[in-house]
XYZ file of C-alpha atoms in Angstrom:
470
model
C 18.851 97.649 -49.043
C 17.679 97.594 -45.453
C 18.474 100.350 -42.994
C 21.622 99.914 -40.858
C 21.166 97.247 -38.231
C 22.166 99.736 -35.505
C 18.824 101.473 -36.019
C 16.807 98.377 -35.151
C 15.609 97.103 -31.784
C 16.021 93.353 -32.128
C 15.505 90.345 -29.956
C 18.633 88.210 -29.977
C 18.110 84.659 -31.196
C 20.618 81.985 -32.062
C 22.612 82.556 -35.193
C 21.097 81.096 -38.365
C 23.376 78.681 -40.162
C 23.050 79.038 -43.959
C 23.200 75.281 -44.512
C 20.362 74.399 -42.106
C 16.715 75.261 -41.601
C 16.126 77.945 -38.938
C 15.550 76.593 -35.479
C 11.994 77.036 -34.235
C 12.340 78.853 -30.884
C 8.660 79.288 -30.002
C 6.651 80.946 -32.814
C 5.551 83.358 -30.105
C 3.523 85.607 -32.362
C 1.393 82.880 -33.941
C -1.475 82.934 -31.407
C -1.865 86.694 -31.778
C -1.676 86.453 -35.600
C -4.260 83.670 -35.728
C -6.624 85.395 -33.333
C -6.435 88.664 -35.281
C -7.083 87.088 -38.688
C -9.830 84.793 -37.386
C -11.689 87.494 -35.477
C -10.897 90.779 -37.222
C -10.158 89.899 -40.842
C -11.840 86.678 -41.956
C -15.470 87.807 -41.986
C -14.753 91.322 -43.261
C -12.460 90.235 -46.089
C -14.710 87.426 -47.373
C -17.025 89.743 -49.401
C -13.977 91.319 -51.032
C -12.623 87.893 -51.963
C -16.015 86.939 -53.460
C -16.334 90.220 -55.354
C -12.990 89.603 -57.047
C -13.759 85.957 -57.796
C -17.283 86.533 -59.086
C -16.253 89.455 -61.310
C -13.177 88.141 -63.151
C -11.183 90.842 -64.933
C -8.293 90.571 -67.378
C -4.873 92.089 -66.815
C -4.722 95.886 -66.494
C -8.544 95.962 -66.363
C -8.988 94.850 -62.738
C -11.158 97.851 -61.873
C -13.556 96.052 -59.513
C -10.685 94.290 -57.753
C -8.672 97.520 -57.490
C -11.555 99.437 -55.944
C -12.663 96.644 -53.615
C -9.187 96.040 -52.228
C -8.184 99.676 -51.835
C -11.497 100.565 -50.193
C -11.073 97.681 -47.764
C -7.524 98.717 -46.798
C -8.563 102.373 -46.493
C -11.134 101.317 -43.905
C -8.330 100.024 -41.672
C -6.699 102.395 -39.221
C -3.093 103.439 -39.836
C -2.879 102.490 -43.521
C -1.952 104.948 -46.258
C -3.301 103.848 -49.666
C -2.220 105.076 -53.110
C -4.605 104.169 -55.916
C -3.525 103.921 -59.580
C 0.085 103.671 -58.440
C 3.137 104.150 -60.647
C 1.037 105.348 -63.571
C -0.706 101.978 -63.880
C -4.489 102.217 -63.736
C -5.119 99.151 -61.592
C -1.911 99.039 -59.531
C -2.007 100.279 -55.950
C 0.059 100.417 -52.784
C -0.776 100.462 -49.088
C 1.726 101.304 -46.355
C 1.621 100.864 -42.597
C 4.466 102.801 -40.980
C 5.347 101.959 -37.382
C 7.013 105.348 -36.991
C 10.272 103.700 -35.934
C 13.316 103.000 -38.147
C 13.575 99.508 -39.563
C 13.170 97.288 -42.632
C 10.167 97.262 -44.931
C 8.481 93.898 -45.491
C 6.359 93.729 -48.636
C 3.501 91.560 -49.888
C 2.171 91.278 -53.446
C -1.555 90.949 -54.149
C -2.496 89.643 -57.587
C -5.965 90.354 -59.005
C -6.317 89.396 -62.677
C -8.188 86.459 -64.181
C -8.002 84.353 -67.342
C -10.124 84.761 -70.475
C -13.319 82.658 -70.467
C -12.406 80.524 -67.421
C -12.149 83.388 -64.918
C -10.209 82.887 -61.705
C -8.922 79.475 -62.702
C -5.560 80.473 -61.242
C -7.070 81.607 -57.951
C -5.726 85.139 -57.896
C -8.593 86.146 -55.631
C -7.052 83.808 -53.054
C -3.577 85.244 -53.616
C -4.936 88.731 -52.915
C -6.782 87.562 -49.799
C -3.741 85.774 -48.369
C -1.495 88.787 -48.897
C -4.014 91.268 -47.500
C -4.584 89.128 -44.402
C -0.831 88.715 -43.908
C -0.117 92.424 -44.278
C -2.868 93.401 -41.859
C -1.699 90.859 -39.289
C 1.908 92.024 -39.555
C 0.817 95.626 -39.030
C -1.368 94.544 -36.124
C 1.674 93.222 -34.257
C 3.230 96.696 -34.613
C 0.153 98.188 -32.979
C 0.297 96.081 -29.805
C 2.498 98.506 -27.856
C 2.988 98.420 -24.951
C 2.074 94.730 -24.710
C 4.849 92.178 -24.062
C 4.755 91.066 -27.688
C 5.440 94.585 -28.946
C 8.709 94.638 -27.031
C 9.930 92.046 -29.536
C 9.024 94.148 -32.577
C 11.529 96.583 -34.075
C 10.628 99.589 -36.135
C 9.887 99.325 -39.811
C 6.895 99.223 -42.111
C 4.580 96.956 -44.069
C 4.115 97.497 -47.812
C 1.241 95.866 -49.685
C 1.360 96.150 -53.489
C -1.596 95.480 -55.778
C 0.035 93.909 -58.822
C -2.034 93.682 -62.031
C -1.673 91.472 -65.080
C 0.308 88.454 -63.906
C -1.303 86.298 -66.595
C 1.060 87.248 -69.402
C 0.940 91.005 -68.869
C 4.031 91.324 -66.697
C 2.541 93.750 -64.195
C 5.307 93.215 -61.653
C 7.927 93.808 -64.334
C 6.383 97.208 -65.038
C 6.388 97.901 -61.310
C 10.028 96.841 -61.103
C 10.938 99.310 -63.832
C 9.057 102.032 -61.955
C 11.086 101.380 -58.793
C 8.362 99.760 -56.703
C 10.832 97.217 -55.294
C 14.013 99.289 -55.264
C 12.832 102.651 -53.889
C 11.028 103.752 -50.719
C 7.265 103.159 -50.843
C 5.212 105.878 -52.540
C 4.601 108.943 -50.336
C 7.009 107.577 -47.715
C 10.486 108.793 -48.780
C 11.838 108.364 -45.236
C 11.350 104.596 -45.388
C 13.774 102.033 -46.781
C 13.084 100.131 -49.994
C 11.501 96.709 -49.410
C 13.815 94.136 -47.851
C 11.755 91.092 -48.890
C 8.796 90.247 -51.135
C 6.174 87.689 -50.097
C 3.309 86.186 -52.097
C 1.633 82.770 -52.448
C -0.118 80.659 -55.075
C -2.919 78.088 -54.887
C -2.724 74.819 -56.766
C -3.486 71.115 -56.729
C -0.205 69.827 -55.286
C 0.546 69.529 -51.547
C 1.796 72.591 -49.685
C 5.344 73.692 -50.398
C 7.404 76.668 -49.280
C 10.074 76.630 -51.983
C 8.211 77.058 -55.261
C 10.601 77.419 -58.203
C 8.903 78.439 -61.447
C 10.367 78.364 -64.960
C 11.781 81.183 -67.035
C 9.491 82.000 -69.939
C 9.551 83.818 -73.275
C 6.646 84.351 -75.676
C 7.156 85.590 -79.215
C 5.462 85.953 -82.589
C 7.099 84.694 -85.772
C 5.993 86.055 -89.155
C 7.055 85.076 -92.660
C 6.525 87.269 -95.702
C 6.537 85.694 -99.165
C 4.772 86.282 -102.484
C 1.340 85.187 -103.751
C 0.898 83.098 -106.881
C -1.613 80.631 -108.279
C -0.748 77.338 -106.625
C -1.677 75.281 -109.723
C -1.102 77.526 -112.724
C 2.140 79.326 -111.805
C 3.428 78.131 -108.440
C 7.026 78.904 -109.434
C 6.225 82.613 -109.290
C 5.338 82.459 -105.591
C 7.321 82.372 -102.361
C 5.433 80.236 -99.873
C 5.322 81.705 -96.362
C 3.492 78.668 -95.010
C 6.329 76.443 -96.191
C 8.732 78.600 -94.171
C 6.629 78.235 -91.043
C 6.169 74.476 -91.483
C 9.909 74.001 -91.973
C 10.529 75.966 -88.784
C 7.813 74.076 -86.882
C 9.268 70.716 -87.901
C 12.772 71.898 -87.051
C 11.584 72.766 -83.558
C 10.055 69.297 -83.258
C 13.403 67.750 -84.187
C 15.179 70.032 -81.711
C 13.096 68.654 -78.837
C 15.072 65.402 -78.994
C 18.145 67.255 -77.753
C 16.655 69.661 -75.234
C 17.318 69.408 -71.508
C 14.901 68.287 -68.789
C 12.825 71.343 -67.944
C 13.009 72.790 -71.463
C 9.592 73.326 -73.013
C 8.760 74.575 -76.520
C 5.125 75.227 -77.403
C 3.535 76.928 -80.394
C 0.512 77.418 -82.597
C -0.020 78.589 -86.171
C -2.175 81.712 -86.136
C -2.090 82.497 -89.857
C -1.692 79.792 -92.470
C -3.221 81.162 -95.648
C -6.699 81.780 -97.079
C -7.278 79.178 -99.836
C -5.434 76.004 -100.822
C -4.981 77.203 -104.412
C -2.914 80.233 -103.356
C 0.790 80.302 -102.626
C 0.615 82.021 -99.262
C 2.397 85.361 -98.936
C 1.949 85.519 -95.175
C 2.120 82.992 -92.358
C 2.569 83.484 -88.640
C 2.604 81.696 -85.310
C 2.988 82.368 -81.619
C 5.511 80.341 -79.644
C 6.554 79.953 -76.033
C 9.796 78.601 -74.642
C 10.457 77.773 -70.985
C 13.509 76.644 -69.052
C 14.417 76.115 -65.426
C 16.586 79.241 -65.240
C 16.798 82.446 -67.224
C 20.382 81.563 -68.165
C 19.226 78.277 -69.689
C 16.379 80.128 -71.394
C 18.884 82.226 -73.323
C 20.707 79.094 -74.465
C 17.444 77.520 -75.603
C 16.342 80.720 -77.320
C 19.365 80.666 -79.635
C 18.592 77.110 -80.721
C 14.893 77.833 -81.301
C 15.554 81.022 -83.247
C 17.940 79.069 -85.477
C 14.994 76.835 -86.406
C 13.006 79.845 -87.566
C 15.983 81.186 -89.478
C 16.141 77.809 -91.225
C 12.577 78.305 -92.473
C 13.520 81.723 -93.791
C 16.594 80.475 -95.618
C 14.953 77.373 -97.101
C 11.867 79.162 -98.415
C 13.311 82.478 -99.522
C 10.850 84.386 -97.322
C 11.632 87.246 -95.009
C 11.137 86.628 -91.290
C 10.171 88.943 -88.438
C 10.406 87.792 -84.822
C 8.731 89.903 -82.134
C 9.134 89.222 -78.420
C 5.786 89.494 -76.630
C 6.795 88.971 -73.025
C 9.325 87.305 -70.748
C 9.443 86.159 -67.132
C 12.460 85.075 -65.133
C 12.343 81.894 -63.088
C 11.324 82.312 -59.459
C 14.202 81.617 -57.078
C 12.819 81.007 -53.560
C 14.817 82.211 -50.574
C 15.484 79.236 -48.312
C 15.932 81.327 -45.200
C 12.444 82.756 -45.652
C 11.173 79.310 -46.604
C 12.416 77.863 -43.335
C 10.404 80.301 -41.281
C 7.278 79.895 -43.411
C 7.477 76.113 -43.052
C 7.723 76.350 -39.268
C 4.598 78.510 -39.089
C 2.649 76.501 -41.660
C 3.334 73.157 -40.024
C 2.371 74.481 -36.588
C -0.882 75.818 -38.045
C -1.706 72.454 -39.633
C -0.934 70.693 -36.364
C -3.127 73.021 -34.322
C -6.013 73.241 -36.804
C -6.165 69.476 -37.319
C -4.892 68.123 -34.008
C -5.969 64.519 -33.438
C -7.482 65.327 -30.053
C -9.038 68.668 -30.993
C -12.609 69.660 -31.690
C -11.764 70.743 -35.233
C -10.252 67.377 -35.961
C -13.284 65.522 -34.573
C -15.627 67.515 -36.748
C -13.321 67.050 -39.720
C -13.187 63.298 -39.247
C -16.961 63.088 -38.988
C -17.366 64.922 -42.271
C -14.256 63.387 -43.854
C -13.114 66.952 -44.326
C -10.189 67.689 -46.571
C -7.024 68.654 -44.715
C -3.748 70.201 -45.935
C -0.364 68.513 -45.858
C 2.569 69.656 -43.803
C 5.637 70.897 -45.662
C 8.696 68.603 -45.619
C 11.366 69.671 -43.135
C 14.054 68.662 -45.638
C 14.308 71.701 -47.905
C 15.771 69.681 -50.775
C 12.645 67.514 -50.743
C 10.457 70.593 -50.435
C 12.112 72.319 -53.381
C 11.758 69.217 -55.542
C 8.045 69.201 -54.762
C 7.894 72.915 -55.526
C 9.456 72.678 -59.002
C 6.805 74.017 -61.362
C 6.599 74.102 -65.135
C 4.495 77.261 -64.899
C 5.870 80.810 -64.903
C 5.203 84.010 -62.968
C 6.424 87.598 -63.025
C 7.217 87.098 -59.348
C 10.293 85.422 -60.813
C 11.610 88.801 -61.934
C 10.979 90.133 -58.428
C 13.043 87.264 -56.994
C 16.065 88.503 -58.945
C 15.603 92.001 -57.492
C 15.174 91.172 -53.787
C 14.670 88.086 -51.578
C 11.364 86.448 -52.441
C 9.124 83.630 -51.285
C 6.071 82.297 -53.133
C 4.793 79.247 -51.228
C 2.241 77.026 -52.902
C -0.895 75.776 -51.172
C -3.485 73.204 -52.124
C -7.196 73.972 -52.139
C -9.963 71.336 -51.978
C -11.692 70.813 -55.311
C -14.553 68.686 -53.956
C -16.730 67.075 -56.609
C -14.524 68.555 -59.321
C -11.944 65.896 -58.510
C -8.238 66.259 -59.191
C -8.139 69.493 -61.170
C -5.395 72.072 -61.203
C -5.023 75.717 -62.198
C -6.202 76.934 -65.622
C -9.165 74.577 -65.477
C -12.828 75.645 -65.107
C -13.203 73.280 -62.156
C -10.370 75.018 -60.350
C -12.068 78.377 -60.937
C -15.188 77.085 -59.204
C -13.139 75.677 -56.328
C -11.308 78.995 -55.892
C -14.611 80.675 -55.061
C -15.522 78.424 -52.136
C -15.343 79.250 -48.446
C -13.035 76.251 -47.972
C -10.491 77.677 -50.423
C -10.746 81.069 -48.722
C -10.004 79.456 -45.369
C -6.906 77.872 -46.920
C -5.779 81.310 -48.119
C -6.215 82.750 -44.625
C -4.052 79.965 -43.202
C -1.389 80.929 -45.741
C -1.783 84.551 -44.685
C -1.039 83.585 -41.085
C 2.172 81.793 -42.081
C 3.255 84.677 -44.338
C 2.661 87.146 -41.499
C 4.748 85.020 -39.151
C 7.549 84.952 -41.715
C 7.467 88.718 -42.126
C 7.430 89.326 -38.371
C 10.413 87.028 -37.915
C 12.317 89.113 -40.455
C 11.513 92.175 -38.357
C 12.322 90.522 -35.027
C 15.272 88.239 -35.699
C 18.408 90.231 -36.397
C 20.343 87.314 -37.844
C 17.502 86.143 -40.058
C 17.395 89.298 -42.176
C 21.169 89.250 -42.412
C 21.189 85.661 -43.661
C 18.244 86.214 -46.020
C 20.209 89.014 -47.681
C 23.401 86.959 -47.664
C 21.679 84.058 -49.440
C 20.164 86.458 -51.957
C 23.561 88.038 -52.614
C 25.017 84.635 -53.446
C 22.105 83.526 -55.597
C 21.758 83.140 -59.379
C 23.342 85.960 -61.307
C 25.205 87.210 -58.222
C 28.895 87.175 -57.481
C 30.046 85.187 -54.457
């Protein structure tokens, strides 16, 4: 929870109506944010971004990324860095404390890559956007006694290096360790984080309100009895039969699943020779649904299919859960502010009468889309079949995970988890997109610090969200 509002020094703005997008008074901090990132972050952070991209590391083994990012933050004045945080080798935290009471705004920086295809999910860009945003937010604190600083309350910035998003559930481990519910490490006088901000690159147009699916991965094993498949098959108990019955039952179940339900699976063990009644068979399966509540309903139906294989074959079954993510529930109040900043950035960077636009038109340069002002339209565009452990964070505190498109050039229309996307994620153009996201994230965080009613309404929306009582 945030500190009492009486401790803050706020600028009064118009009240924020829960049913409407925040009004855009003036985005007063955007010029200072943009100037800081363009002139004091962009060039210095680029080698760090490239080091992460060009040295892809799997979850919980992001040693190069951990060291590069922490060393970079340690080189910045006013930041307190904790390496190997919360007992996790490649997790880390960085805190900038203004020295005045107020809320803590937090950013997550992902680092891990995929097997074989490297940074095909662009986590190097996620880290760069969050680092740039955190530094810019802290920079606004440091402007005292400039006119802008008179609009900034006390508080702090928390940047968390979060390992193993790709199936390892790094943020879930951090949640269990209190990273999002307790004061930042080595800063017991601060409040726990009030909000959590992150972003994600992709191949769809920009969106503020990304809603991912709930996800569960599990292993199913059947144990039977070997026998000669031709001479004495009646003496065996066929584990492969059990798995095939279950697999076919799942296929039949798909006819009656809901939109957004996904069931995927593969057989990992199916026997050694065709003339043996198999004593062991196994597979790994994934189920997804739009909400974690629906996921539990789907889970019961899917597990009944595997129980059917057990009963029909006479085998014994073992089901082991391997990992689960909640769906990401975006906070609309935060999304409104992000959209205002993002759209202004797109307008200014690609203005029809500007130099940048003229150069872009000459080169037919790729340009990003603006985010729809209608949040219902935006959220429809942001509905994703993918999953992220940021979803679990969104059930713990208000969260925003905007999506942004990167140019894929000659690779064509390729999306995440594709080798072409990995190559695109390493380009300077993609990095520039991430920095633009960082500017909009910083603006969102600063608004939470500045606008008294915004933080109140963000927390009110979160309190009435999924799994909460009205």
